[in-house]
Amino acid sequence: MKFRAVMIDAGPMREFSMSDDTSGPSPPILWCEIPQAMFFSEYQLIGVDDEHKDIYLGFISANLARPLLTLKSAKSLKMKLTKKQCPCLTLEIEMPSSMSQQTRQVTHDIPVTVVPRKNWSDYHEPQVPKPDISIELPSLKQLRNTIDRMRTMASDVVIRASAEGRLTLQIKTDMAKVSTRFKGLRVDTFEGPIDHSDSETESQINEDLSQVCSCRVDAKKLSMFLSADQISHNRIICCIVHKRLVILCLQTDENVQLQCFITGIVY
């Protein structure tokens, strides 16, 4: 197996970042596909054989996030898979010197776990049903502030989206019911009418439930995705499979797409 990539463009290096969450390899809830030609001037990947051309690596994201912070002022980055005392993703970062016109090279060896082929299926992007509705979200910062306040009162939140472009976030406690509504949002697709015959969904004033999709999800997982407001983006789409799944899709100016899948909670 062999992997090597080189990045020399200052723009992509500023955008090349990740979360510093300290958790290790685990079943993913977010998939991000990066078009390598937009970030790397050189790119080489050789798998085990012609049939298995991919390499699956697991690592603690904070170990990679910290050195990537220096890319804002770096001249170049080389990444390669190496064998040290253990498999490593080695970063060779060329930095300008503050004392002279010369540059200095900083090397980071990040321990990685090579995922065996028998476990590759655990990391494949899931095949999901066709969403009942796809609606564009308002400001992520505004949504995150709302969800973070709701999280102090309840562990899960109901997301409701209507074909008329309304989005409602709702929580219930023993003492109160709290809702926040957004109107005038763009609806990309709607596959209604929606069957609510076995649902506890409450109708709002003058609302046709057949035009409404909803899903109850973990508020913490939703908040984690909403922290992506730090990433430069041009559009966020929320797709809902009624009562079963929420798919959040962030589209960046560099044609990078991040998808987050949050399964529904059924009581």
PDB file of C-alpha atoms in Angstrom:
ATOM      1  CA  MET A   1       0.000   0.000   0.000  1.00  0.00           C
ATOM      2  CA  LYS A   2       1.183   3.526  -0.727  1.00  0.00           C
ATOM      3  CA  PHE A   3      -0.226   6.986  -0.217  1.00  0.00           C
ATOM      4  CA  ARG A   4       1.385  10.356  -0.970  1.00  0.00           C
ATOM      5  CA  ALA A   5      -0.104  13.804  -1.589  1.00  0.00           C
ATOM      6  CA  VAL A   6       1.312  17.314  -1.951  1.00  0.00           C
ATOM      7  CA  MET A   7      -0.454  20.620  -1.306  1.00  0.00           C
ATOM      8  CA  ILE A   8       1.095  23.956  -2.318  1.00  0.00           C
ATOM      9  CA  ASP A   9      -1.885  26.267  -2.901  1.00  0.00           C
ATOM     10  CA  ALA A  10      -2.430  28.676   0.021  1.00  0.00           C
ATOM     11  CA  GLY A  11      -6.213  28.795  -0.480  1.00  0.00           C
ATOM     12  CA  PRO A  12      -6.907  25.073  -0.070  1.00  0.00           C
ATOM     13  CA  MET A  13      -4.418  24.873   2.822  1.00  0.00           C
ATOM     14  CA  ARG A  14      -6.442  27.466   4.725  1.00  0.00           C
ATOM     15  CA  GLU A  15      -9.593  25.402   4.179  1.00  0.00           C
ATOM     16  CA  PHE A  16      -7.994  22.022   5.004  1.00  0.00           C
ATOM     17  CA  SER A  17      -9.100  21.518   8.610  1.00  0.00           C
ATOM     18  CA  MET A  18     -10.942  19.122  10.900  1.00  0.00           C
ATOM     19  CA  SER A  19     -12.486  18.805  14.321  1.00  0.00           C
ATOM     20  CA  ASP A  20     -10.220  18.421  17.348  1.00  0.00           C
ATOM     21  CA  ASP A  21     -12.615  15.921  18.940  1.00  0.00           C
ATOM     22  CA  THR A  22     -10.405  13.539  20.910  1.00  0.00           C
ATOM     23  CA  SER A  23     -12.429  10.386  20.293  1.00  0.00           C
ATOM     24  CA  GLY A  24     -10.756   7.574  18.383  1.00  0.00           C
ATOM     25  CA  PRO A  25     -11.927   5.444  15.451  1.00  0.00           C
ATOM     26  CA  SER A  26     -15.601   4.571  15.714  1.00  0.00           C
ATOM     27  CA  PRO A  27     -18.566   3.948  13.412  1.00  0.00           C
ATOM     28  CA  PRO A  28     -18.964   7.238  11.511  1.00  0.00           C
ATOM     29  CA  ILE A  29     -21.969   9.525  11.505  1.00  0.00           C
ATOM     30  CA  LEU A  30     -20.517  12.004   9.019  1.00  0.00           C
ATOM     31  CA  TRP A  31     -19.072  11.467   5.552  1.00  0.00           C
ATOM     32  CA  CYS A  32     -16.991  14.042   3.699  1.00  0.00           C
ATOM     33  CA  GLU A  33     -15.833  13.544   0.120  1.00  0.00           C
ATOM     34  CA  ILE A  34     -12.939  15.794  -0.912  1.00  0.00           C
ATOM     35  CA  PRO A  35     -12.127  16.184  -4.638  1.00  0.00           C
ATOM     36  CA  GLN A  36      -8.369  15.567  -4.479  1.00  0.00           C
ATOM     37  CA  ALA A  37      -7.609  17.609  -7.622  1.00  0.00           C
ATOM     38  CA  MET A  38      -8.880  20.778  -5.933  1.00  0.00           C
ATOM     39  CA  PHE A  39      -6.560  20.410  -2.925  1.00  0.00           C
ATOM     40  CA  PHE A  40      -3.459  18.506  -4.032  1.00  0.00           C
ATOM     41  CA  SER A  41      -1.012  19.281  -6.819  1.00  0.00           C
ATOM     42  CA  GLU A  42       0.301  15.706  -6.584  1.00  0.00           C
ATOM     43  CA  TYR A  43      -1.674  12.677  -5.468  1.00  0.00           C
ATOM     44  CA  GLN A  44      -0.790   8.987  -5.499  1.00  0.00           C
ATOM     45  CA  LEU A  45      -2.726   6.127  -3.932  1.00  0.00           C
ATOM     46  CA  ILE A  46      -1.944   2.441  -4.393  1.00  0.00           C
ATOM     47  CA  GLY A  47      -4.040  -0.163  -2.622  1.00  0.00           C
ATOM     48  CA  VAL A  48      -3.309  -3.794  -1.834  1.00  0.00           C
ATOM     49  CA  ASP A  49      -4.126  -4.888  -5.409  1.00  0.00           C
ATOM     50  CA  ASP A  50      -6.040  -3.805  -8.504  1.00  0.00           C
ATOM     51  CA  GLU A  51      -9.320  -4.999  -7.000  1.00  0.00           C
ATOM     52  CA  HIS A  52      -8.875  -3.189  -3.669  1.00  0.00           C
ATOM     53  CA  LYS A  53      -7.557   0.251  -4.565  1.00  0.00           C
ATOM     54  CA  ASP A  54      -8.573   2.082  -1.396  1.00  0.00           C
ATOM     55  CA  ILE A  55      -6.828   2.506   1.954  1.00  0.00           C
ATOM     56  CA  TYR A  56      -8.923   2.928   5.104  1.00  0.00           C
ATOM     57  CA  LEU A  57      -7.192   4.672   8.015  1.00  0.00           C
ATOM     58  CA  GLY A  58      -8.471   5.421  11.507  1.00  0.00           C
ATOM     59  CA  PHE A  59      -6.883   7.998  13.817  1.00  0.00           C
ATOM     60  CA  ILE A  60      -7.593  10.373  16.680  1.00  0.00           C
ATOM     61  CA  SER A  61      -8.777  13.507  14.905  1.00  0.00           C
ATOM     62  CA  ALA A  62      -7.151  15.880  17.417  1.00  0.00           C
ATOM     63  CA  ASN A  63      -3.724  14.501  16.447  1.00  0.00           C
ATOM     64  CA  LEU A  64      -4.311  15.660  12.875  1.00  0.00           C
ATOM     65  CA  ALA A  65      -6.220  18.843  13.691  1.00  0.00           C
ATOM     66  CA  ARG A  66      -3.378  20.409  15.673  1.00  0.00           C
ATOM     67  CA  PRO A  67      -0.686  20.339  12.943  1.00  0.00           C
ATOM     68  CA  LEU A  68      -3.212  21.404  10.309  1.00  0.00           C
ATOM     69  CA  LEU A  69      -3.672  24.691  12.179  1.00  0.00           C
ATOM     70  CA  THR A  70      -0.204  25.723  11.002  1.00  0.00           C
ATOM     71  CA  LEU A  71      -1.211  25.465   7.331  1.00  0.00           C
ATOM     72  CA  LYS A  72      -2.573  29.016   7.370  1.00  0.00           C
ATOM     73  CA  SER A  73       1.024  30.268   7.130  1.00  0.00           C
ATOM     74  CA  ALA A  74       2.698  27.242   5.502  1.00  0.00           C
ATOM     75  CA  LYS A  75       4.310  27.162   2.059  1.00  0.00           C
ATOM     76  CA  SER A  76       3.565  23.505   1.333  1.00  0.00           C
ATOM     77  CA  LEU A  77       2.320  20.243   2.825  1.00  0.00           C
ATOM     78  CA  LYS A  78       3.327  16.686   1.971  1.00  0.00           C
ATOM     79  CA  MET A  79       1.284  13.801   3.367  1.00  0.00           C
ATOM     80  CA  LYS A  80       2.297  10.175   3.135  1.00  0.00           C
ATOM     81  CA  LEU A  81       1.627   6.835   4.746  1.00  0.00           C
ATOM     82  CA  THR A  82       4.761   5.617   6.528  1.00  0.00           C
ATOM     83  CA  LYS A  83       5.869   2.735   8.706  1.00  0.00           C
ATOM     84  CA  LYS A  84       7.608   3.916  11.882  1.00  0.00           C
ATOM     85  CA  GLN A  85       7.200   2.055  15.170  1.00  0.00           C
ATOM     86  CA  CYS A  86       3.605   1.780  13.968  1.00  0.00           C
ATOM     87  CA  PRO A  87       1.735   2.864  10.814  1.00  0.00           C
ATOM     88  CA  CYS A  88       1.729   6.674  10.616  1.00  0.00           C
ATOM     89  CA  LEU A  89       0.330   9.433   8.484  1.00  0.00           C
ATOM     90  CA  THR A  90       3.400  11.639   8.147  1.00  0.00           C
ATOM     91  CA  LEU A  91       2.956  15.376   7.502  1.00  0.00           C
ATOM     92  CA  GLU A  92       5.935  17.349   6.198  1.00  0.00           C
ATOM     93  CA  ILE A  93       5.065  21.032   6.479  1.00  0.00           C
ATOM     94  CA  GLU A  94       7.329  23.648   4.927  1.00  0.00           C
ATOM     95  CA  MET A  95       7.171  26.815   7.017  1.00  0.00           C
ATOM     96  CA  PRO A  96       8.689  30.267   6.350  1.00  0.00           C
ATOM     97  CA  SER A  97      11.480  31.250   8.744  1.00  0.00           C
ATOM     98  CA  SER A  98      11.041  34.426  10.779  1.00  0.00           C
ATOM     99  CA  MET A  99      14.813  34.935  10.920  1.00  0.00           C
ATOM    100  CA  SER A 100      15.766  34.576   7.250  1.00  0.00           C
ATOM    101  CA  GLN A 101      14.522  34.001   3.712  1.00  0.00           C
ATOM    102  CA  GLN A 102      15.028  30.271   4.145  1.00  0.00           C
ATOM    103  CA  THR A 103      12.289  27.833   5.088  1.00  0.00           C
ATOM    104  CA  ARG A 104      12.160  25.155   7.732  1.00  0.00           C
ATOM    105  CA  GLN A 105      10.492  21.767   7.608  1.00  0.00           C
ATOM    106  CA  VAL A 106       8.316  20.525  10.447  1.00  0.00           C
ATOM    107  CA  THR A 107       7.450  16.817  10.496  1.00  0.00           C
ATOM    108  CA  HIS A 108       4.494  15.289  12.336  1.00  0.00           C
ATOM    109  CA  ASP A 109       4.047  11.515  12.603  1.00  0.00           C
ATOM    110  CA  ILE A 110       0.410  10.728  13.387  1.00  0.00           C
ATOM    111  CA  PRO A 111      -0.270   7.136  14.482  1.00  0.00           C
ATOM    112  CA  VAL A 112      -3.011   5.499  12.439  1.00  0.00           C
ATOM    113  CA  THR A 113      -4.920   2.244  12.435  1.00  0.00           C
ATOM    114  CA  VAL A 114      -5.075   0.486   9.071  1.00  0.00           C
ATOM    115  CA  VAL A 115      -8.622  -0.843   8.804  1.00  0.00           C
ATOM    116  CA  PRO A 116      -8.664  -4.438   7.496  1.00  0.00           C
ATOM    117  CA  ARG A 117     -10.685  -5.161   4.361  1.00  0.00           C
ATOM    118  CA  LYS A 118     -13.168  -7.311   6.268  1.00  0.00           C
ATOM    119  CA  ASN A 119     -14.274  -4.173   8.164  1.00  0.00           C
ATOM    120  CA  TRP A 120     -14.512  -1.798   5.202  1.00  0.00           C
ATOM    121  CA  SER A 121     -18.268  -2.240   4.974  1.00  0.00           C
ATOM    122  CA  ASP A 122     -18.609  -0.604   8.401  1.00  0.00           C
ATOM    123  CA  TYR A 123     -17.419   2.665   6.860  1.00  0.00           C
ATOM    124  CA  HIS A 124     -19.373   2.682   3.623  1.00  0.00           C
ATOM    125  CA  GLU A 125     -21.807   5.534   3.203  1.00  0.00           C
ATOM    126  CA  PRO A 126     -25.222   4.069   4.063  1.00  0.00           C
ATOM    127  CA  GLN A 127     -27.867   3.534   1.428  1.00  0.00           C
ATOM    128  CA  VAL A 128     -30.818   5.555   2.644  1.00  0.00           C
ATOM    129  CA  PRO A 129     -34.446   5.792   1.539  1.00  0.00           C
ATOM    130  CA  LYS A 130     -35.489   8.681  -0.653  1.00  0.00           C
ATOM    131  CA  PRO A 131     -36.168  11.695   1.619  1.00  0.00           C
ATOM    132  CA  ASP A 132     -39.758  12.811   2.034  1.00  0.00           C
ATOM    133  CA  ILE A 133     -38.622  16.443   2.068  1.00  0.00           C
ATOM    134  CA  SER A 134     -35.446  18.436   1.382  1.00  0.00           C
ATOM    135  CA  ILE A 135     -35.407  21.957   2.797  1.00  0.00           C
ATOM    136  CA  GLU A 136     -32.695  24.602   2.931  1.00  0.00           C
ATOM    137  CA  LEU A 137     -31.694  25.584   6.471  1.00  0.00           C
ATOM    138  CA  PRO A 138     -31.346  29.090   7.880  1.00  0.00           C
ATOM    139  CA  SER A 139     -28.114  30.335   9.503  1.00  0.00           C
ATOM    140  CA  LEU A 140     -26.264  27.499  11.253  1.00  0.00           C
ATOM    141  CA  LYS A 141     -25.130  29.850  14.012  1.00  0.00           C
ATOM    142  CA  GLN A 142     -28.723  30.797  14.749  1.00  0.00           C
ATOM    143  CA  LEU A 143     -29.803  27.147  14.726  1.00  0.00           C
ATOM    144  CA  ARG A 144     -26.918  26.081  16.971  1.00  0.00           C
ATOM    145  CA  ASN A 145     -27.716  28.773  19.540  1.00  0.00           C
ATOM    146  CA  THR A 146     -31.328  27.579  19.568  1.00  0.00           C
ATOM    147  CA  ILE A 147     -30.422  23.884  19.893  1.00  0.00           C
ATOM    148  CA  ASP A 148     -27.821  24.536  22.612  1.00  0.00           C
ATOM    149  CA  ARG A 149     -30.460  26.302  24.699  1.00  0.00           C
ATOM    150  CA  MET A 150     -32.917  23.472  24.116  1.00  0.00           C
ATOM    151  CA  ARG A 151     -30.289  20.891  25.130  1.00  0.00           C
ATOM    152  CA  THR A 152     -30.268  22.305  28.640  1.00  0.00           C
ATOM    153  CA  MET A 153     -33.930  21.284  28.962  1.00  0.00           C
ATOM    154  CA  ALA A 154     -34.264  18.067  26.924  1.00  0.00           C
ATOM    155  CA  SER A 155     -32.041  15.393  25.387  1.00  0.00           C
ATOM    156  CA  ASP A 156     -33.910  15.106  22.092  1.00  0.00           C
ATOM    157  CA  VAL A 157     -35.542  17.515  19.671  1.00  0.00           C
ATOM    158  CA  VAL A 158     -38.244  17.128  17.031  1.00  0.00           C
ATOM    159  CA  ILE A 159     -37.450  18.597  13.608  1.00  0.00           C
ATOM    160  CA  ARG A 160     -40.519  19.431  11.526  1.00  0.00           C
ATOM    161  CA  ALA A 161     -40.423  20.649   7.928  1.00  0.00           C
ATOM    162  CA  SER A 162     -43.379  21.580   5.768  1.00  0.00           C
ATOM    163  CA  ALA A 163     -43.834  21.748   2.015  1.00  0.00           C
ATOM    164  CA  GLU A 164     -44.642  25.440   2.487  1.00  0.00           C
ATOM    165  CA  GLY A 165     -41.105  26.198   3.652  1.00  0.00           C
ATOM    166  CA  ARG A 166     -41.539  26.186   7.428  1.00  0.00           C
ATOM    167  CA  LEU A 167     -39.019  24.583   9.788  1.00  0.00           C
ATOM    168  CA  THR A 168     -39.880  23.971  13.446  1.00  0.00           C
ATOM    169  CA  LEU A 169     -37.590  22.810  16.251  1.00  0.00           C
ATOM    170  CA  GLN A 170     -39.524  21.525  19.261  1.00  0.00           C
ATOM    171  CA  ILE A 171     -38.799  20.006  22.652  1.00  0.00           C
ATOM    172  CA  LYS A 172     -41.109  18.754  25.389  1.00  0.00           C
ATOM    173  CA  THR A 173     -40.527  18.417  29.104  1.00  0.00           C
ATOM    174  CA  ASP A 174     -42.797  17.611  32.023  1.00  0.00           C
ATOM    175  CA  MET A 175     -43.112  21.326  32.648  1.00  0.00           C
ATOM    176  CA  ALA A 176     -43.207  22.931  29.207  1.00  0.00           C
ATOM    177  CA  LYS A 177     -43.217  22.670  25.426  1.00  0.00           C
ATOM    178  CA  VAL A 178     -40.817  24.952  23.549  1.00  0.00           C
ATOM    179  CA  SER A 179     -40.861  25.590  19.792  1.00  0.00           C
ATOM    180  CA  THR A 180     -38.831  27.775  17.449  1.00  0.00           C
ATOM    181  CA  ARG A 181     -40.115  28.358  13.900  1.00  0.00           C
ATOM    182  CA  PHE A 182     -38.451  29.566  10.704  1.00  0.00           C
ATOM    183  CA  LYS A 183     -40.511  30.583   7.663  1.00  0.00           C
ATOM    184  CA  GLY A 184     -39.927  31.265   3.982  1.00  0.00           C
ATOM    185  CA  LEU A 185     -37.263  28.562   3.489  1.00  0.00           C
ATOM    186  CA  ARG A 186     -36.581  27.034   0.094  1.00  0.00           C
ATOM    187  CA  VAL A 187     -37.973  23.517  -0.408  1.00  0.00           C
ATOM    188  CA  ASP A 188     -36.002  21.515  -2.990  1.00  0.00           C
ATOM    189  CA  THR A 189     -38.169  18.391  -3.014  1.00  0.00           C
ATOM    190  CA  PHE A 190     -41.321  17.110  -1.352  1.00  0.00           C
ATOM    191  CA  GLU A 191     -42.612  13.549  -1.781  1.00  0.00           C
ATOM    192  CA  GLY A 192     -45.933  13.935   0.028  1.00  0.00           C
ATOM    193  CA  PRO A 193     -48.609  13.530   1.106  1.00  0.00           C
ATOM    194  CA  ILE A 194     -47.298  12.278   4.465  1.00  0.00           C
ATOM    195  CA  ASP A 195     -49.227   9.674   6.448  1.00  0.00           C
ATOM    196  CA  HIS A 196     -49.619  10.656  10.124  1.00  0.00           C
ATOM    197  CA  SER A 197     -52.195   8.006  11.026  1.00  0.00           C
ATOM    198  CA  ASP A 198     -49.882   6.350  13.568  1.00  0.00           C
ATOM    199  CA  SER A 199     -48.109   9.519  14.654  1.00  0.00           C
ATOM    200  CA  GLU A 200     -48.218  11.728  17.711  1.00  0.00           C
ATOM    201  CA  THR A 201     -47.512  14.782  15.552  1.00  0.00           C
ATOM    202  CA  GLU A 202     -49.517  17.767  16.712  1.00  0.00           C
ATOM    203  CA  SER A 203     -51.076  20.011  14.121  1.00  0.00           C
ATOM    204  CA  GLN A 204     -50.338  23.696  14.331  1.00  0.00           C
ATOM    205  CA  ILE A 205     -52.927  26.342  13.519  1.00  0.00           C
ATOM    206  CA  ASN A 206     -54.115  26.145   9.874  1.00  0.00           C
ATOM    207  CA  GLU A 207     -51.534  23.442   9.107  1.00  0.00           C
ATOM    208  CA  ASP A 208     -52.125  20.496   6.783  1.00  0.00           C
ATOM    209  CA  LEU A 209     -50.269  17.559   8.357  1.00  0.00           C
ATOM    210  CA  SER A 210     -50.107  15.750   5.009  1.00  0.00           C
ATOM    211  CA  GLN A 211     -47.619  18.462   3.985  1.00  0.00           C
ATOM    212  CA  VAL A 212     -45.407  18.038   7.081  1.00  0.00           C
ATOM    213  CA  CYS A 213     -42.479  15.686   7.771  1.00  0.00           C
ATOM    214  CA  SER A 214     -40.938  15.247  11.207  1.00  0.00           C
ATOM    215  CA  CYS A 215     -38.261  13.278  13.001  1.00  0.00           C
ATOM    216  CA  ARG A 216     -37.130  13.138  16.641  1.00  0.00           C
ATOM    217  CA  VAL A 217     -33.309  13.138  16.977  1.00  0.00           C
ATOM    218  CA  ASP A 218     -30.613  13.373  19.622  1.00  0.00           C
ATOM    219  CA  ALA A 219     -30.044  17.064  20.381  1.00  0.00           C
ATOM    220  CA  LYS A 220     -26.324  16.574  21.093  1.00  0.00           C
ATOM    221  CA  LYS A 221     -25.674  14.950  17.709  1.00  0.00           C
ATOM    222  CA  LEU A 222     -27.565  17.737  15.962  1.00  0.00           C
ATOM    223  CA  SER A 223     -25.561  20.366  17.823  1.00  0.00           C
ATOM    224  CA  MET A 224     -22.297  18.675  16.798  1.00  0.00           C
ATOM    225  CA  PHE A 225     -23.153  19.095  13.119  1.00  0.00           C
ATOM    226  CA  LEU A 226     -24.321  22.674  13.570  1.00  0.00           C
ATOM    227  CA  SER A 227     -20.832  23.586  14.835  1.00  0.00           C
ATOM    228  CA  ALA A 228     -19.846  23.318  11.147  1.00  0.00           C
ATOM    229  CA  ASP A 229     -20.804  27.009  10.840  1.00  0.00           C
ATOM    230  CA  GLN A 230     -17.043  27.592  11.230  1.00  0.00           C
ATOM    231  CA  ILE A 231     -16.546  25.999   7.782  1.00  0.00           C
ATOM    232  CA  SER A 232     -17.029  28.331   4.827  1.00  0.00           C
ATOM    233  CA  HIS A 233     -20.142  27.131   3.014  1.00  0.00           C
ATOM    234  CA  ASN A 234     -22.780  28.323   0.603  1.00  0.00           C
ATOM    235  CA  ARG A 235     -25.710  26.052   1.408  1.00  0.00           C
ATOM    236  CA  ILE A 236     -27.056  23.635   4.045  1.00  0.00           C
ATOM    237  CA  ILE A 237     -29.798  21.179   3.168  1.00  0.00           C
ATOM    238  CA  CYS A 238     -31.880  19.174   5.651  1.00  0.00           C
ATOM    239  CA  CYS A 239     -33.473  16.001   4.264  1.00  0.00           C
ATOM    240  CA  ILE A 240     -35.994  14.106   6.360  1.00  0.00           C
ATOM    241  CA  VAL A 241     -37.229  10.549   5.998  1.00  0.00           C
ATOM    242  CA  HIS A 242     -40.412  10.849   8.035  1.00  0.00           C
ATOM    243  CA  LYS A 243     -39.911   9.562  11.615  1.00  0.00           C
ATOM    244  CA  ARG A 244     -36.794   7.586  10.600  1.00  0.00           C
ATOM    245  CA  LEU A 245     -33.801   9.677   9.556  1.00  0.00           C
ATOM    246  CA  VAL A 246     -32.388  13.192   9.188  1.00  0.00           C
ATOM    247  CA  ILE A 247     -29.665  13.827   6.598  1.00  0.00           C
ATOM    248  CA  LEU A 248     -27.790  17.124   6.897  1.00  0.00           C
ATOM    249  CA  CYS A 249     -25.718  18.174   3.897  1.00  0.00           C
ATOM    250  CA  LEU A 250     -23.222  21.057   3.940  1.00  0.00           C
ATOM    251  CA  GLN A 251     -21.956  22.328   0.575  1.00  0.00           C
ATOM    252  CA  THR A 252     -18.787  24.455   0.499  1.00  0.00           C
ATOM    253  CA  ASP A 253     -17.543  26.968  -2.049  1.00  0.00           C
ATOM    254  CA  GLU A 254     -14.808  24.458  -2.978  1.00  0.00           C
ATOM    255  CA  ASN A 255     -17.347  21.797  -4.040  1.00  0.00           C
ATOM    256  CA  VAL A 256     -16.706  19.773  -0.906  1.00  0.00           C
ATOM    257  CA  GLN A 257     -19.828  18.128   0.480  1.00  0.00           C
ATOM    258  CA  LEU A 258     -20.276  16.926   4.060  1.00  0.00           C
ATOM    259  CA  GLN A 259     -23.177  14.654   4.932  1.00  0.00           C
ATOM    260  CA  CYS A 260     -24.315  13.833   8.451  1.00  0.00           C
ATOM    261  CA  PHE A 261     -26.824  11.035   9.129  1.00  0.00           C
ATOM    262  CA  ILE A 262     -28.801  11.160  12.381  1.00  0.00           C
ATOM    263  CA  THR A 263     -31.173   8.293  12.979  1.00  0.00           C
ATOM    264  CA  GLY A 264     -34.600   9.015  14.398  1.00  0.00           C
ATOM    265  CA  ILE A 265     -35.644   8.240  17.956  1.00  0.00           C
ATOM    266  CA  VAL A 266     -38.894   6.313  18.247  1.00  0.00           C
ATOM    267  CA  TYR A 267     -40.718   6.018  21.555  1.00  0.00           C
TER     268      TYR A 267
END
